[in-house]
PDB file of C-alpha atoms in Angstrom:
ATOM      1  CA  MET A 279     -12.121  -4.850 -19.719  1.00 35.00           C
ATOM      2  CA  ASN A 280      -9.008  -2.763 -20.089  1.00 42.00           C
ATOM      3  CA  ALA A 281      -6.246  -2.389 -17.488  1.00 45.00           C
ATOM      4  CA  GLU A 282      -7.563   1.012 -16.366  1.00 45.00           C
ATOM      5  CA  GLN A 283     -10.852  -0.565 -15.282  1.00 52.00           C
ATOM      6  CA  LEU A 284      -9.060  -3.349 -13.437  1.00 82.00           C
ATOM      7  CA  GLN A 285      -6.231  -1.405 -11.794  1.00 95.00           C
ATOM      8  CA  PRO A 286      -7.324   1.646  -9.748  1.00 96.00           C
ATOM      9  CA  TRP A 287      -3.715   2.562  -8.878  1.00 97.00           C
ATOM     10  CA  ARG A 288      -1.276   4.827 -10.683  1.00 96.00           C
ATOM     11  CA  TRP A 289       2.460   4.987 -10.075  1.00 96.00           C
ATOM     12  CA  SER A 290       3.470   7.757  -7.735  1.00 95.00           C
ATOM     13  CA  TYR A 291       6.625   8.590  -5.801  1.00 94.00           C
ATOM     14  CA  ARG A 292       7.877   9.146  -2.251  1.00 91.00           C
ATOM     15  CA  ALA A 293       7.407  12.939  -2.319  1.00 91.00           C
ATOM     16  CA  ASP A 294       4.330  13.320  -4.544  1.00 93.00           C
ATOM     17  CA  PRO A 295       2.599  16.557  -3.425  1.00 93.00           C
ATOM     18  CA  ARG A 296      -0.789  15.085  -4.410  1.00 94.00           C
ATOM     19  CA  ALA A 297      -0.239  12.207  -1.959  1.00 91.00           C
ATOM     20  CA  LEU A 298       1.166  14.278   0.882  1.00 92.00           C
ATOM     21  CA  PRO A 299      -2.220  15.262   2.424  1.00 88.00           C
ATOM     22  CA  LEU A 300      -3.215  11.594   2.660  1.00 87.00           C
ATOM     23  CA  ALA A 301       0.123  10.660   4.199  1.00 87.00           C
ATOM     24  CA  ASP A 302      -0.252  13.497   6.708  1.00 83.00           C
ATOM     25  CA  ARG A 303      -3.671  12.125   7.759  1.00 79.00           C
ATOM     26  CA  HIS A 304      -2.352   8.586   8.338  1.00 78.00           C
ATOM     27  CA  TYR A 305      -2.039   7.707  12.021  1.00 66.00           C
ATOM     28  CA  ASN A 306       1.579   6.545  11.801  1.00 72.00           C
ATOM     29  CA  ARG A 307       2.868   9.775  10.238  1.00 67.00           C
ATOM     30  CA  GLN A 308       5.841  11.005  12.264  1.00 70.00           C
ATOM     31  CA  LYS A 309       6.601  14.410  10.696  1.00 77.00           C
ATOM     32  CA  ILE A 310       3.450  15.981   9.324  1.00 81.00           C
ATOM     33  CA  GLY A 311       4.255  18.246   6.391  1.00 79.00           C
ATOM     34  CA  SER A 312       7.612  16.659   5.605  1.00 79.00           C
ATOM     35  CA  PRO A 313       7.795  16.354   1.806  1.00 80.00           C
ATOM     36  CA  GLN A 314       8.843  12.694   1.939  1.00 84.00           C
ATOM     37  CA  PHE A 315       6.472  10.205   3.527  1.00 84.00           C
ATOM     38  CA  VAL A 316       8.160   6.887   2.698  1.00 84.00           C
ATOM     39  CA  PRO A 317      10.781   5.061   4.782  1.00 83.00           C
ATOM     40  CA  PRO A 318      14.296   4.877   3.306  1.00 84.00           C
ATOM     41  CA  GLY A 319      15.008   2.098   0.833  1.00 85.00           C
ATOM     42  CA  ARG A 320      13.140   0.317  -1.911  1.00 92.00           C
ATOM     43  CA  CYS A 321       9.500   1.279  -2.325  1.00 94.00           C
ATOM     44  CA  VAL A 322       6.379   1.160  -4.447  1.00 96.00           C
ATOM     45  CA  VAL A 323       4.128   4.214  -4.089  1.00 96.00           C
ATOM     46  CA  LEU A 324       0.634   4.132  -5.580  1.00 97.00           C
ATOM     47  CA  LEU A 325      -2.079   6.787  -5.752  1.00 97.00           C
ATOM     48  CA  THR A 326      -5.602   6.750  -7.187  1.00 96.00           C
ATOM     49  CA  ASP A 327      -6.636   9.201  -9.910  1.00 93.00           C
ATOM     50  CA  ASP A 328      -8.529  11.450  -7.511  1.00 94.00           C
ATOM     51  CA  ALA A 329      -5.809  11.188  -4.832  1.00 95.00           C
ATOM     52  CA  ASP A 330      -8.339   9.633  -2.469  1.00 96.00           C
ATOM     53  CA  ALA A 331      -6.269   6.548  -1.651  1.00 97.00           C
ATOM     54  CA  LEU A 332      -2.542   6.032  -1.100  1.00 96.00           C
ATOM     55  CA  TRP A 333      -0.461   2.848  -0.761  1.00 97.00           C
ATOM     56  CA  VAL A 334       3.223   2.372   0.059  1.00 96.00           C
ATOM     57  CA  THR A 335       5.077  -0.942  -0.104  1.00 96.00           C
ATOM     58  CA  SER A 336       8.522  -0.812   1.476  1.00 92.00           C
ATOM     59  CA  TRP A 337      11.044  -3.611   1.114  1.00 90.00           C
ATOM     60  CA  PRO A 338      13.661  -3.017   3.787  1.00 80.00           C
ATOM     61  CA  ILE A 339      16.929  -4.906   3.915  1.00 75.00           C
ATOM     62  CA  ALA A 340      16.347  -7.746   6.388  1.00 73.00           C
ATOM     63  CA  ALA A 341      19.514  -7.004   8.388  1.00 72.00           C
ATOM     64  CA  TYR A 342      18.061  -3.620   9.398  1.00 74.00           C
ATOM     65  CA  VAL A 343      14.625  -4.891  10.447  1.00 75.00           C
ATOM     66  CA  GLN A 344      13.796  -5.326  14.118  1.00 75.00           C
ATOM     67  CA  HIS A 345      10.483  -7.166  13.916  1.00 77.00           C
ATOM     68  CA  ALA A 346       9.851 -10.896  13.589  1.00 77.00           C
ATOM     69  CA  TRP A 347       9.145 -10.744   9.837  1.00 80.00           C
ATOM     70  CA  ALA A 348      12.550  -9.561   8.615  1.00 82.00           C
ATOM     71  CA  GLY A 349      12.854 -10.163   4.880  1.00 86.00           C
ATOM     72  CA  ALA A 350       9.171  -9.522   4.160  1.00 91.00           C
ATOM     73  CA  MET A 351       7.885  -6.562   2.206  1.00 93.00           C
ATOM     74  CA  VAL A 352       5.934  -4.114   4.378  1.00 94.00           C
ATOM     75  CA  CYS A 353       2.786  -2.172   3.637  1.00 96.00           C
ATOM     76  CA  SER A 354       4.009   0.883   5.493  1.00 93.00           C
ATOM     77  CA  LEU A 355       1.084   3.139   4.562  1.00 95.00           C
ATOM     78  CA  PHE A 356      -2.444   2.572   3.320  1.00 96.00           C
ATOM     79  CA  ARG A 357      -4.933   5.400   3.500  1.00 94.00           C
ATOM     80  CA  ARG A 358      -8.364   5.449   1.875  1.00 95.00           C
ATOM     81  CA  GLU A 359     -10.469   8.563   2.217  1.00 94.00           C
ATOM     82  CA  PRO A 360     -14.186   8.103   3.002  1.00 93.00           C
ATOM     83  CA  ALA A 361     -15.255   9.469  -0.409  1.00 95.00           C
ATOM     84  CA  CYS A 362     -13.103   6.966  -2.329  1.00 96.00           C
ATOM     85  CA  PRO A 363     -15.414   4.816  -4.498  1.00 96.00           C
ATOM     86  CA  HIS A 364     -13.219   1.700  -4.239  1.00 97.00           C
ATOM     87  CA  ARG A 365     -13.566  -0.842  -1.430  1.00 96.00           C
ATOM     88  CA  ALA A 366     -10.538  -0.914   0.847  1.00 96.00           C
ATOM     89  CA  SER A 367     -10.054  -4.666   0.418  1.00 97.00           C
ATOM     90  CA  SER A 368     -10.136  -4.297  -3.387  1.00 97.00           C
ATOM     91  CA  LEU A 369      -7.561  -1.496  -3.226  1.00 98.00           C
ATOM     92  CA  ILE A 370      -5.307  -3.675  -1.061  1.00 98.00           C
ATOM     93  CA  THR A 371      -5.506  -6.598  -3.489  1.00 98.00           C
ATOM     94  CA  ALA A 372      -4.824  -4.317  -6.473  1.00 98.00           C
ATOM     95  CA  ALA A 373      -1.851  -2.697  -4.690  1.00 98.00           C
ATOM     96  CA  VAL A 374      -0.345  -6.104  -3.919  1.00 98.00           C
ATOM     97  CA  ALA A 375      -0.830  -7.087  -7.578  1.00 98.00           C
ATOM     98  CA  ALA A 376       0.956  -3.894  -8.683  1.00 98.00           C
ATOM     99  CA  THR A 377       3.759  -4.578  -6.205  1.00 98.00           C
ATOM    100  CA  ARG A 378       4.130  -8.094  -7.604  1.00 98.00           C
ATOM    101  CA  ALA A 379       4.301  -6.685 -11.139  1.00 97.00           C
ATOM    102  CA  HIS A 380       7.134  -4.408 -10.028  1.00 97.00           C
ATOM    103  CA  TRP A 381       8.977  -7.063  -7.982  1.00 96.00           C
ATOM    104  CA  PRO A 382       8.067 -10.473  -9.459  1.00 96.00           C
ATOM    105  CA  ASP A 383      10.594 -12.350  -7.276  1.00 95.00           C
ATOM    106  CA  LEU A 384       8.688 -12.318  -4.011  1.00 96.00           C
ATOM    107  CA  PRO A 385      10.233 -13.043  -0.628  1.00 94.00           C
ATOM    108  CA  ALA A 386       8.953 -16.242   0.988  1.00 91.00           C
ATOM    109  CA  LEU A 387       7.520 -14.212   3.865  1.00 94.00           C
ATOM    110  CA  GLY A 388       5.487 -12.161   1.393  1.00 96.00           C
ATOM    111  CA  MET A 389       4.230  -8.902   2.858  1.00 97.00           C
ATOM    112  CA  VAL A 390       3.283  -7.768   6.352  1.00 96.00           C
ATOM    113  CA  THR A 391       1.513  -4.767   7.761  1.00 96.00           C
ATOM    114  CA  PHE A 392       1.010  -3.521  11.281  1.00 94.00           C
ATOM    115  CA  VAL A 393      -2.305  -2.138  12.533  1.00 93.00           C
ATOM    116  CA  ASP A 394      -2.684  -0.085  15.698  1.00 88.00           C
ATOM    117  CA  PRO A 395      -6.111  -1.036  17.083  1.00 86.00           C
ATOM    118  CA  ARG A 396      -6.060   2.069  19.331  1.00 82.00           C
ATOM    119  CA  LYS A 397      -5.791   4.437  16.355  1.00 74.00           C
ATOM    120  CA  THR A 398      -8.154   2.898  13.836  1.00 70.00           C
ATOM    121  CA  ARG A 399     -11.925   2.901  13.808  1.00 66.00           C
ATOM    122  CA  ARG A 400     -13.224   0.476  16.383  1.00 67.00           C
ATOM    123  CA  LYS A 401     -14.157  -2.782  14.671  1.00 67.00           C
ATOM    124  CA  ARG A 402     -14.740  -6.362  15.623  1.00 70.00           C
ATOM    125  CA  ASP A 403     -11.503  -7.330  13.846  1.00 80.00           C
ATOM    126  CA  PRO A 404      -8.758  -4.665  13.633  1.00 83.00           C
ATOM    127  CA  GLY A 405      -7.329  -4.741  10.116  1.00 90.00           C
ATOM    128  CA  ARG A 406     -10.615  -6.072   8.755  1.00 92.00           C
ATOM    129  CA  CYS A 407     -10.027  -4.727   5.227  1.00 93.00           C
ATOM    130  CA  TYR A 408      -6.713  -6.628   5.095  1.00 96.00           C
ATOM    131  CA  ARG A 409      -8.399  -9.778   6.365  1.00 95.00           C
ATOM    132  CA  ARG A 410     -11.046  -9.455   3.648  1.00 95.00           C
ATOM    133  CA  ALA A 411      -8.193  -9.192   1.130  1.00 97.00           C
ATOM    134  CA  GLY A 412      -6.785 -12.530   2.331  1.00 97.00           C
ATOM    135  CA  TRP A 413      -4.230 -11.403   4.913  1.00 97.00           C
ATOM    136  CA  THR A 414      -3.832 -13.448   8.111  1.00 97.00           C
ATOM    137  CA  PRO A 415      -3.148 -12.218  11.659  1.00 96.00           C
ATOM    138  CA  VAL A 416       0.264 -13.606  12.671  1.00 95.00           C
ATOM    139  CA  GLY A 417       0.955 -11.975  16.019  1.00 93.00           C
ATOM    140  CA  CYS A 418       1.696  -8.662  17.638  1.00 90.00           C
ATOM    141  CA  THR A 419       4.700  -6.402  17.914  1.00 89.00           C
ATOM    142  CA  LYS A 420       6.262  -5.499  21.262  1.00 88.00           C
ATOM    143  CA  GLY A 421       4.418  -2.172  20.995  1.00 88.00           C
ATOM    144  CA  GLY A 422       1.002  -3.847  20.648  1.00 89.00           C
ATOM    145  CA  LEU A 423       0.483  -3.492  16.894  1.00 91.00           C
ATOM    146  CA  ILE A 424      -1.374  -6.345  15.214  1.00 93.00           C
ATOM    147  CA  ALA A 425       0.699  -7.982  12.486  1.00 95.00           C
ATOM    148  CA  LEU A 426      -1.079  -9.243   9.382  1.00 96.00           C
ATOM    149  CA  GLN A 427       0.686 -11.187   6.638  1.00 97.00           C
ATOM    150  CA  LEU A 428       0.089 -12.225   3.053  1.00 98.00           C
ATOM    151  CA  LEU A 429       2.445 -15.051   2.098  1.00 97.00           C
ATOM    152  CA  ALA A 430       4.061 -15.034  -1.339  1.00 96.00           C
ATOM    153  CA  ASP A 431       1.971 -18.034  -2.435  1.00 96.00           C
ATOM    154  CA  ASP A 432      -1.197 -16.058  -1.689  1.00 97.00           C
ATOM    155  CA  PHE A 433      -0.344 -12.946  -3.736  1.00 97.00           C
ATOM    156  CA  PRO A 434      -2.769 -12.132  -6.550  1.00 97.00           C
ATOM    157  CA  PRO A 435      -1.473 -12.308 -10.127  1.00 96.00           C
ATOM    158  CA  ALA A 436       0.706  -9.389 -11.215  1.00 96.00           C
ATOM    159  CA  LEU A 437      -1.184  -6.389 -12.585  1.00 96.00           C
ATOM    160  CA  PRO A 438       0.958  -3.316 -13.247  1.00 96.00           C
ATOM    161  CA  ALA A 439      -0.082   0.036 -11.884  1.00 96.00           C
ATOM    162  CA  ARG A 440      -1.165   2.562 -14.479  1.00 93.00           C
ATOM    163  CA  PRO A 441       1.213   5.322 -15.628  1.00 92.00           C
ATOM    164  CA  PRO A 442       1.778   8.336 -13.371  1.00 90.00           C
ATOM    165  CA  TYR A 443      -0.878  11.031 -13.247  1.00 74.00           C
ATOM    166  CA  ALA A 444      -0.312  13.639 -15.943  1.00 67.00           C
ATOM    167  CA  TYR A 445      -2.314  16.529 -14.501  1.00 63.00           C
ATOM    168  CA  GLY A 446      -5.207  16.267 -16.928  1.00 56.00           C
ATOM    169  CA  GLN A 447      -3.026  15.501 -19.962  1.00 53.00           C
ATOM    170  CA  GLY A 448      -3.728  11.774 -20.139  1.00 53.00           C
ATOM    171  CA  ASP A 449      -1.264   9.048 -19.330  1.00 55.00           C
ATOM    172  CA  LEU A 450       2.427   9.956 -19.373  1.00 51.00           C
ATOM    173  CA  PHE A 451       3.432   6.646 -20.932  1.00 52.00           C
ATOM    174  CA  GLU A 452       1.712   3.939 -22.923  1.00 48.00           C
ATOM    175  CA  LEU A 453       0.587   0.951 -20.904  1.00 43.00           C
ATOM    176  CA  GLU A 454       2.441  -2.244 -21.644  1.00 43.00           C
ATOM    177  CA  ALA A 455       0.253  -5.256 -22.291  1.00 36.00           C
ATOM    178  CA  ALA A 456      -0.499  -7.074 -19.031  1.00 33.00           C
ATOM    179  CA  ALA A 457       1.309 -10.373 -18.884  1.00 31.00           C
TER     180      ALA A 457
END
């Protein structure tokens, strides 16, 4: 299998117009229509070929974080449209692998995400797709969001995201051999 078959994600960026509609439909979006949809600071932004799934990893500076997992990377946005052919848990694992490829020196606290059980589809376990991808519930925020964490030791092996979308012209850059 080649990397394209293994990695559904392509590199994107914090103001990608193809990703904006997905960001606008995410429940934590604060300014719908704003061209940038990523918090300030370091980030990894990933988008599928058909722009039917979007992932954002943020890595804020710990001194500016006000939750209990300061120092951890944060999945600040994950949106998968219903027509997306990939399972949500598989997309999460692949996004974490792409994040690891970009930032191989992982923080000990790994990555966290926060799920609002009042704004997601009602399920037995809020954040179920994260749980299926190996994330563990580790508490709640003061605002009632469920915190899920993937420790650095539990990250999947690094698998780089594919080159940015080239609007029907093929890949913008050659893929480097996966390590």
